[in-house]
PDB file of C-alpha atoms in Angstrom:
ATOM      1  CA  MET A  18     -15.990 163.778  23.531  1.00 48.00           C
ATOM      2  CA  ASN A  19     -12.810 165.565  22.491  1.00 48.00           C
ATOM      3  CA  LYS A  20      -9.467 165.634  24.209  1.00 50.00           C
ATOM      4  CA  ASP A  21     -10.032 168.971  25.976  1.00 51.00           C
ATOM      5  CA  ALA A  22     -13.235 167.786  27.533  1.00 51.00           C
ATOM      6  CA  LEU A  23     -11.567 164.618  28.860  1.00 53.00           C
ATOM      7  CA  GLU A  24      -8.789 166.684  30.346  1.00 58.00           C
ATOM      8  CA  ILE A  25     -11.316 168.924  32.102  1.00 52.00           C
ATOM      9  CA  LEU A  26     -13.143 165.880  33.510  1.00 53.00           C
ATOM     10  CA  ASN A  27      -9.850 164.418  34.772  1.00 57.00           C
ATOM     11  CA  ASN A  28      -8.956 167.699  36.469  1.00 54.00           C
ATOM     12  CA  ILE A  29     -12.385 167.850  38.132  1.00 52.00           C
ATOM     13  CA  ASN A  30     -12.053 164.229  39.281  1.00 52.00           C
ATOM     14  CA  ASN A  31      -8.562 164.863  40.662  1.00 55.00           C
ATOM     15  CA  PHE A  32      -9.813 167.959  42.505  1.00 52.00           C
ATOM     16  CA  TYR A  33     -12.674 166.134  44.195  1.00 50.00           C
ATOM     17  CA  SER A  34     -10.456 163.135  44.973  1.00 54.00           C
ATOM     18  CA  SER A  35      -7.860 165.385  46.566  1.00 56.00           C
ATOM     19  CA  ALA A  36     -10.529 167.288  48.501  1.00 52.00           C
ATOM     20  CA  PHE A  37     -12.111 164.055  49.715  1.00 52.00           C
ATOM     21  CA  ASN A  38      -8.724 162.722  50.838  1.00 57.00           C
ATOM     22  CA  GLN A  39      -8.037 165.961  52.716  1.00 56.00           C
ATOM     23  CA  LEU A  40     -11.465 165.730  54.369  1.00 54.00           C
ATOM     24  CA  ILE A  41     -10.721 162.171  55.444  1.00 55.00           C
ATOM     25  CA  THR A  42      -7.351 163.256  56.835  1.00 59.00           C
ATOM     26  CA  ILE A  43      -8.870 166.180  58.768  1.00 56.00           C
ATOM     27  CA  THR A  44     -11.651 163.946  60.096  1.00 55.00           C
ATOM     28  CA  PHE A  45      -9.136 161.365  61.314  1.00 56.00           C
ATOM     29  CA  GLY A  46      -7.112 164.176  62.856  1.00 57.00           C
ATOM     30  CA  ILE A  47     -10.106 165.457  64.774  1.00 54.00           C
ATOM     31  CA  VAL A  48     -11.030 161.938  65.871  1.00 54.00           C
ATOM     32  CA  ALA A  49      -7.423 161.338  66.945  1.00 55.00           C
ATOM     33  CA  PHE A  50      -7.373 164.588  68.879  1.00 52.00           C
ATOM     34  CA  ILE A  51     -10.657 163.768  70.615  1.00 52.00           C
ATOM     35  CA  GLY A  52      -9.728 160.160  71.269  1.00 56.00           C
ATOM     36  CA  ILE A  53      -6.084 160.605  72.283  1.00 56.00           C
ATOM     37  CA  PHE A  54      -4.967 164.106  72.998  1.00 54.00           C
ATOM     38  CA  LEU A  55      -8.145 165.493  74.586  1.00 54.00           C
ATOM     39  CA  PRO A  56      -8.200 162.851  77.376  1.00 61.00           C
ATOM     40  CA  ILE A  57      -4.527 163.559  78.026  1.00 59.00           C
ATOM     41  CA  ILE A  58      -5.147 167.284  78.243  1.00 57.00           C
ATOM     42  CA  THR A  59      -8.287 166.733  80.355  1.00 59.00           C
ATOM     43  CA  THR A  60      -6.393 164.390  82.683  1.00 60.00           C
ATOM     44  CA  TYR A  61      -3.615 166.946  83.007  1.00 57.00           C
ATOM     45  CA  TYR A  62      -6.001 169.685  84.062  1.00 54.00           C
ATOM     46  CA  GLN A  63      -7.898 167.322  86.310  1.00 57.00           C
ATOM     47  CA  ASN A  64      -4.645 166.254  87.960  1.00 55.00           C
ATOM     48  CA  ARG A  65      -3.639 169.874  88.256  1.00 55.00           C
ATOM     49  CA  ASN A  66      -6.955 170.782  89.861  1.00 52.00           C
ATOM     50  CA  THR A  67      -6.775 167.673  92.033  1.00 51.00           C
ATOM     51  CA  ARG A  68      -3.278 168.633  93.126  1.00 53.00           C
ATOM     52  CA  ILE A  69      -4.478 172.129  93.961  1.00 48.00           C
ATOM     53  CA  GLU A  70      -7.474 170.717  95.811  1.00 53.00           C
ATOM     54  CA  LYS A  71      -5.207 168.254  97.580  1.00 49.00           C
ATOM     55  CA  GLU A  72      -2.867 171.028  98.642  1.00 56.00           C
ATOM     56  CA  ASN A  73      -5.833 173.087  99.844  1.00 60.00           C
ATOM     57  CA  LEU A  74      -7.209 170.063 101.674  1.00 51.00           C
ATOM     58  CA  GLU A  75      -3.850 169.379 103.309  1.00 53.00           C
ATOM     59  CA  ASP A  76      -3.646 173.021 104.412  1.00 61.00           C
ATOM     60  CA  TYR A  77      -7.193 172.837 105.761  1.00 57.00           C
ATOM     61  CA  ILE A  78      -6.527 169.615 107.658  1.00 52.00           C
ATOM     62  CA  THR A  79      -3.243 170.980 109.035  1.00 61.00           C
ATOM     63  CA  ASN A  80      -4.958 174.151 110.257  1.00 67.00           C
ATOM     64  CA  LYS A  81      -7.830 172.175 111.763  1.00 62.00           C
ATOM     65  CA  VAL A  82      -5.487 169.802 113.553  1.00 57.00           C
ATOM     66  CA  GLU A  83      -3.559 172.762 114.956  1.00 68.00           C
ATOM     67  CA  GLU A  84      -6.780 174.406 116.103  1.00 72.00           C
ATOM     68  CA  MET A  85      -7.870 171.163 117.761  1.00 68.00           C
ATOM     69  CA  ARG A  86      -4.459 170.763 119.378  1.00 64.00           C
ATOM     70  CA  ILE A  87      -4.605 174.274 120.812  1.00 71.00           C
ATOM     71  CA  GLU A  88      -8.165 173.684 122.016  1.00 70.00           C
ATOM     72  CA  VAL A  89      -7.195 170.397 123.679  1.00 61.00           C
ATOM     73  CA  VAL A  90      -4.145 171.987 125.323  1.00 61.00           C
ATOM     74  CA  ASN A  91      -6.251 174.876 126.594  1.00 67.00           C
ATOM     75  CA  THR A  92      -8.948 172.502 127.837  1.00 67.00           C
ATOM     76  CA  ILE A  93      -6.417 170.298 129.605  1.00 60.00           C
ATOM     77  CA  GLY A  94      -4.714 173.376 131.036  1.00 60.00           C
ATOM     78  CA  ASN A  95      -7.998 174.797 132.321  1.00 65.00           C
ATOM     79  CA  ASP A  96      -9.083 171.438 133.743  1.00 64.00           C
ATOM     80  CA  LEU A  97      -5.704 170.973 135.400  1.00 57.00           C
ATOM     81  CA  GLU A  98      -5.827 174.479 136.866  1.00 66.00           C
ATOM     82  CA  LYS A  99      -9.329 173.866 138.214  1.00 69.00           C
ATOM     83  CA  LYS A 100      -8.287 170.522 139.684  1.00 66.00           C
ATOM     84  CA  LEU A 101      -5.244 172.100 141.327  1.00 61.00           C
ATOM     85  CA  GLU A 102      -7.447 174.840 142.768  1.00 72.00           C
ATOM     86  CA  THR A 103      -9.880 172.211 144.057  1.00 71.00           C
ATOM     87  CA  ILE A 104      -7.064 170.153 145.559  1.00 68.00           C
ATOM     88  CA  SER A 105      -5.525 173.255 147.135  1.00 73.00           C
ATOM     89  CA  LEU A 106      -8.876 174.307 148.607  1.00 76.00           C
ATOM     90  CA  GLU A 107      -9.591 170.810 149.914  1.00 81.00           C
ATOM     91  CA  TRP A 108      -6.111 170.566 151.423  1.00 81.00           C
ATOM     92  CA  LYS A 109      -6.648 173.909 153.170  1.00 86.00           C
ATOM     93  CA  ARG A 110      -9.984 172.714 154.526  1.00 87.00           C
ATOM     94  CA  GLU A 111      -8.420 169.480 155.745  1.00 88.00           C
ATOM     95  CA  ASN A 112      -5.737 171.523 157.464  1.00 89.00           C
ATOM     96  CA  ASP A 113      -8.349 173.795 159.076  1.00 90.00           C
ATOM     97  CA  ARG A 114     -10.330 170.774 160.268  1.00 91.00           C
ATOM     98  CA  ALA A 115      -7.186 169.228 161.744  1.00 91.00           C
ATOM     99  CA  ILE A 116      -6.293 172.426 163.635  1.00 91.00           C
ATOM    100  CA  GLY A 117      -9.884 172.691 164.810  1.00 93.00           C
ATOM    101  CA  GLY A 118      -9.641 169.135 166.146  1.00 93.00           C
ATOM    102  CA  VAL A 119      -6.458 169.916 168.090  1.00 92.00           C
ATOM    103  CA  LEU A 120      -8.052 173.002 169.660  1.00 93.00           C
ATOM    104  CA  HIS A 121     -11.197 170.990 170.401  1.00 94.00           C
ATOM    105  CA  VAL A 122      -9.190 168.388 172.329  1.00 94.00           C
ATOM    106  CA  GLN A 123      -7.295 171.158 174.103  1.00 94.00           C
ATOM    107  CA  ALA A 124     -10.586 172.739 175.203  1.00 94.00           C
ATOM    108  CA  ASN A 125     -11.776 169.437 176.632  1.00 94.00           C
ATOM    109  CA  GLN A 126      -8.537 169.117 178.581  1.00 95.00           C
ATOM    110  CA  TYR A 127      -8.992 172.599 180.014  1.00 94.00           C
ATOM    111  CA  LEU A 128     -12.562 171.715 180.959  1.00 95.00           C
ATOM    112  CA  SER A 129     -11.356 168.637 182.792  1.00 95.00           C
ATOM    113  CA  ALA A 130      -8.970 170.897 184.706  1.00 95.00           C
ATOM    114  CA  LYS A 131     -11.838 173.388 185.364  1.00 95.00           C
ATOM    115  CA  LYS A 132      -9.991 176.131 183.479  1.00 95.00           C
ATOM    116  CA  TYR A 133     -13.084 177.538 181.801  1.00 96.00           C
ATOM    117  CA  LYS A 134     -11.550 180.728 180.453  1.00 95.00           C
ATOM    118  CA  LEU A 135      -8.808 178.803 178.626  1.00 95.00           C
ATOM    119  CA  ALA A 136     -11.369 176.217 177.524  1.00 95.00           C
ATOM    120  CA  ALA A 137     -13.585 178.967 176.093  1.00 96.00           C
ATOM    121  CA  ASN A 138     -10.669 180.567 174.243  1.00 95.00           C
ATOM    122  CA  SER A 139      -9.677 177.213 172.721  1.00 95.00           C
ATOM    123  CA  ILE A 140     -13.209 176.296 171.699  1.00 96.00           C
ATOM    124  CA  PHE A 141     -13.814 179.718 170.121  1.00 96.00           C
ATOM    125  CA  SER A 142     -10.713 179.152 168.011  1.00 94.00           C
ATOM    126  CA  ALA A 143     -11.807 175.590 167.170  1.00 95.00           C
ATOM    127  CA  ILE A 144     -15.172 176.916 165.997  1.00 96.00           C
ATOM    128  CA  ARG A 145     -13.534 179.360 163.604  1.00 94.00           C
ATOM    129  CA  PHE A 146     -11.359 176.619 162.093  1.00 93.00           C
ATOM    130  CA  TYR A 147     -14.298 174.218 161.803  1.00 95.00           C
ATOM    131  CA  ILE A 148     -16.262 176.885 159.929  1.00 95.00           C
ATOM    132  CA  ARG A 149     -13.385 177.479 157.519  1.00 92.00           C
ATOM    133  CA  GLY A 150     -12.926 173.720 157.112  1.00 91.00           C
ATOM    134  CA  LYS A 151     -16.647 173.120 156.458  1.00 91.00           C
ATOM    135  CA  ASP A 152     -16.762 170.603 159.334  1.00 93.00           C
ATOM    136  CA  GLU A 153     -20.295 171.297 160.481  1.00 92.00           C
ATOM    137  CA  PHE A 154     -20.622 168.183 162.626  1.00 94.00           C
ATOM    138  CA  ASN A 155     -17.744 169.137 164.924  1.00 95.00           C
ATOM    139  CA  LEU A 156     -18.754 172.787 164.612  1.00 96.00           C
ATOM    140  CA  GLN A 157     -22.066 172.046 166.272  1.00 94.00           C
ATOM    141  CA  ARG A 158     -20.387 169.952 168.959  1.00 95.00           C
ATOM    142  CA  SER A 159     -17.984 172.806 169.720  1.00 96.00           C
ATOM    143  CA  ILE A 160     -20.780 175.350 169.995  1.00 96.00           C
ATOM    144  CA  ASP A 161     -22.602 173.037 172.416  1.00 96.00           C
ATOM    145  CA  ILE A 162     -19.452 172.800 174.558  1.00 96.00           C
ATOM    146  CA  LEU A 163     -19.103 176.586 174.519  1.00 97.00           C
ATOM    147  CA  THR A 164     -22.706 177.360 175.442  1.00 97.00           C
ATOM    148  CA  LYS A 165     -23.272 174.482 177.888  1.00 95.00           C
ATOM    149  CA  SER A 166     -19.898 173.779 179.512  1.00 96.00           C
ATOM    150  CA  CYS A 167     -17.666 176.832 179.161  1.00 96.00           C
ATOM    151  CA  LEU A 168     -19.591 180.089 179.378  1.00 96.00           C
ATOM    152  CA  PRO A 169     -22.063 179.101 182.143  1.00 95.00           C
ATOM    153  CA  LYS A 170     -19.134 177.990 184.334  1.00 95.00           C
ATOM    154  CA  LEU A 171     -16.776 180.862 183.577  1.00 95.00           C
ATOM    155  CA  GLU A 172     -15.610 182.362 186.875  1.00 93.00           C
ATOM    156  CA  LEU A 173     -14.642 185.892 187.750  1.00 92.00           C
ATOM    157  CA  SER A 174     -11.530 184.564 189.489  1.00 93.00           C
ATOM    158  CA  GLU A 175     -10.147 183.607 186.073  1.00 94.00           C
ATOM    159  CA  ASN A 176     -10.113 187.299 185.206  1.00 93.00           C
ATOM    160  CA  PRO A 177     -11.949 186.913 181.863  1.00 93.00           C
ATOM    161  CA  ASN A 178     -11.813 189.716 179.298  1.00 94.00           C
ATOM    162  CA  LEU A 179     -15.533 190.374 178.886  1.00 94.00           C
ATOM    163  CA  GLU A 180     -15.089 192.845 176.045  1.00 94.00           C
ATOM    164  CA  ARG A 181     -13.030 190.309 174.137  1.00 95.00           C
ATOM    165  CA  LEU A 182     -15.648 187.641 174.920  1.00 95.00           C
ATOM    166  CA  SER A 183     -18.317 189.820 173.295  1.00 95.00           C
ATOM    167  CA  GLU A 184     -16.109 190.421 170.241  1.00 95.00           C
ATOM    168  CA  MET A 185     -15.363 186.697 169.768  1.00 95.00           C
ATOM    169  CA  THR A 186     -19.065 185.872 170.041  1.00 96.00           C
ATOM    170  CA  GLU A 187     -19.971 188.491 167.449  1.00 96.00           C
ATOM    171  CA  GLU A 188     -17.245 187.186 165.110  1.00 95.00           C
ATOM    172  CA  VAL A 189     -18.523 183.610 165.350  1.00 96.00           C
ATOM    173  CA  ILE A 190     -22.133 184.707 164.825  1.00 95.00           C
ATOM    174  CA  ASN A 191     -21.115 186.589 161.669  1.00 95.00           C
ATOM    175  CA  LEU A 192     -19.276 183.506 160.370  1.00 94.00           C
ATOM    176  CA  LEU A 193     -22.278 181.302 161.147  1.00 94.00           C
ATOM    177  CA  ASP A 194     -24.531 183.727 159.307  1.00 93.00           C
ATOM    178  CA  GLU A 195     -22.579 182.973 156.106  1.00 91.00           C
ATOM    179  CA  LEU A 196     -23.561 179.314 156.511  1.00 89.00           C
ATOM    180  CA  ASN A 197     -27.127 180.105 157.491  1.00 87.00           C
ATOM    181  CA  ASP A 198     -28.863 178.660 154.435  1.00 85.00           C
ATOM    182  CA  SER A 199     -32.615 178.400 154.971  1.00 84.00           C
ATOM    183  CA  GLY A 200     -32.114 179.645 158.538  1.00 87.00           C
ATOM    184  CA  ARG A 201     -30.522 176.401 159.745  1.00 90.00           C
ATOM    185  CA  TYR A 202     -28.174 178.226 162.141  1.00 93.00           C
ATOM    186  CA  LYS A 203     -30.680 180.821 163.309  1.00 94.00           C
ATOM    187  CA  ASP A 204     -31.416 179.141 166.653  1.00 94.00           C
ATOM    188  CA  THR A 205     -27.731 178.397 167.225  1.00 95.00           C
ATOM    189  CA  MET A 206     -26.753 182.025 166.649  1.00 95.00           C
ATOM    190  CA  THR A 207     -29.531 183.276 168.886  1.00 95.00           C
ATOM    191  CA  ASN A 208     -28.608 180.841 171.658  1.00 96.00           C
ATOM    192  CA  LEU A 209     -24.914 181.758 171.472  1.00 96.00           C
ATOM    193  CA  GLY A 210     -25.707 185.465 171.627  1.00 96.00           C
ATOM    194  CA  VAL A 211     -28.060 185.049 174.590  1.00 96.00           C
ATOM    195  CA  THR A 212     -25.653 182.763 176.494  1.00 97.00           C
ATOM    196  CA  THR A 213     -22.767 185.212 176.046  1.00 97.00           C
ATOM    197  CA  LYS A 214     -24.929 188.147 177.136  1.00 96.00           C
ATOM    198  CA  ASP A 215     -26.109 186.244 180.238  1.00 96.00           C
ATOM    199  CA  THR A 216     -22.518 185.269 181.070  1.00 96.00           C
ATOM    200  CA  ILE A 217     -21.284 188.853 180.810  1.00 95.00           C
ATOM    201  CA  SER A 218     -24.202 190.111 182.918  1.00 95.00           C
ATOM    202  CA  ARG A 219     -23.547 187.470 185.571  1.00 94.00           C
ATOM    203  CA  LEU A 220     -19.842 188.258 185.786  1.00 94.00           C
ATOM    204  CA  GLU A 221     -20.460 191.996 185.776  1.00 92.00           C
ATOM    205  CA  SER A 222     -22.839 191.584 188.710  1.00 91.00           C
ATOM    206  CA  GLU A 223     -20.256 189.533 190.592  1.00 88.00           C
ATOM    207  CA  LYS A 224     -17.837 192.445 190.451  1.00 81.00           C
ATOM    208  CA  THR A 225     -20.044 194.608 192.675  1.00 69.00           C
TER     209      THR A 225
END
């Protein structure tokens, strides 16, 4: 083998050695990138996405909490308003029952004094307040007093207003009709109407 051939072989060997070394360097570079830099870059984007998701989650939670707060406030406000309305209505009914009781006692006092016209006026008023106050026990007692103790004993000498008596009876019957579930006040209304009619007829006949 001559000198030129050896030189060619050396050049070929150097070329392949250099190429192999470059391949090794590139391979290590790729491995280094995958093993070191890629996780860093991946972590960065993951953290970035996590931060975005976290911000979105915080916004979502904040909005939800605000919605819940508004809902709770509205619910409490509505409940409070309903309770105040209930309390106001119950207070009004208590007041009506109390006034009805005063008029009831007053009617009994007039009866004891044999002032039947005044007794009837008081008991008519008591009945109206008992109806408004939903006091059906004392309502029934008052109607019994009216139909059994006041109207049958009403005297012409007391100068009763018979037209007004008819109007008050009709008013009470209309109020009772509003409570007449399942016809429970039907007999009471009929009896009151008949008793008033008989009383007016009796007093009208006494005028002649």
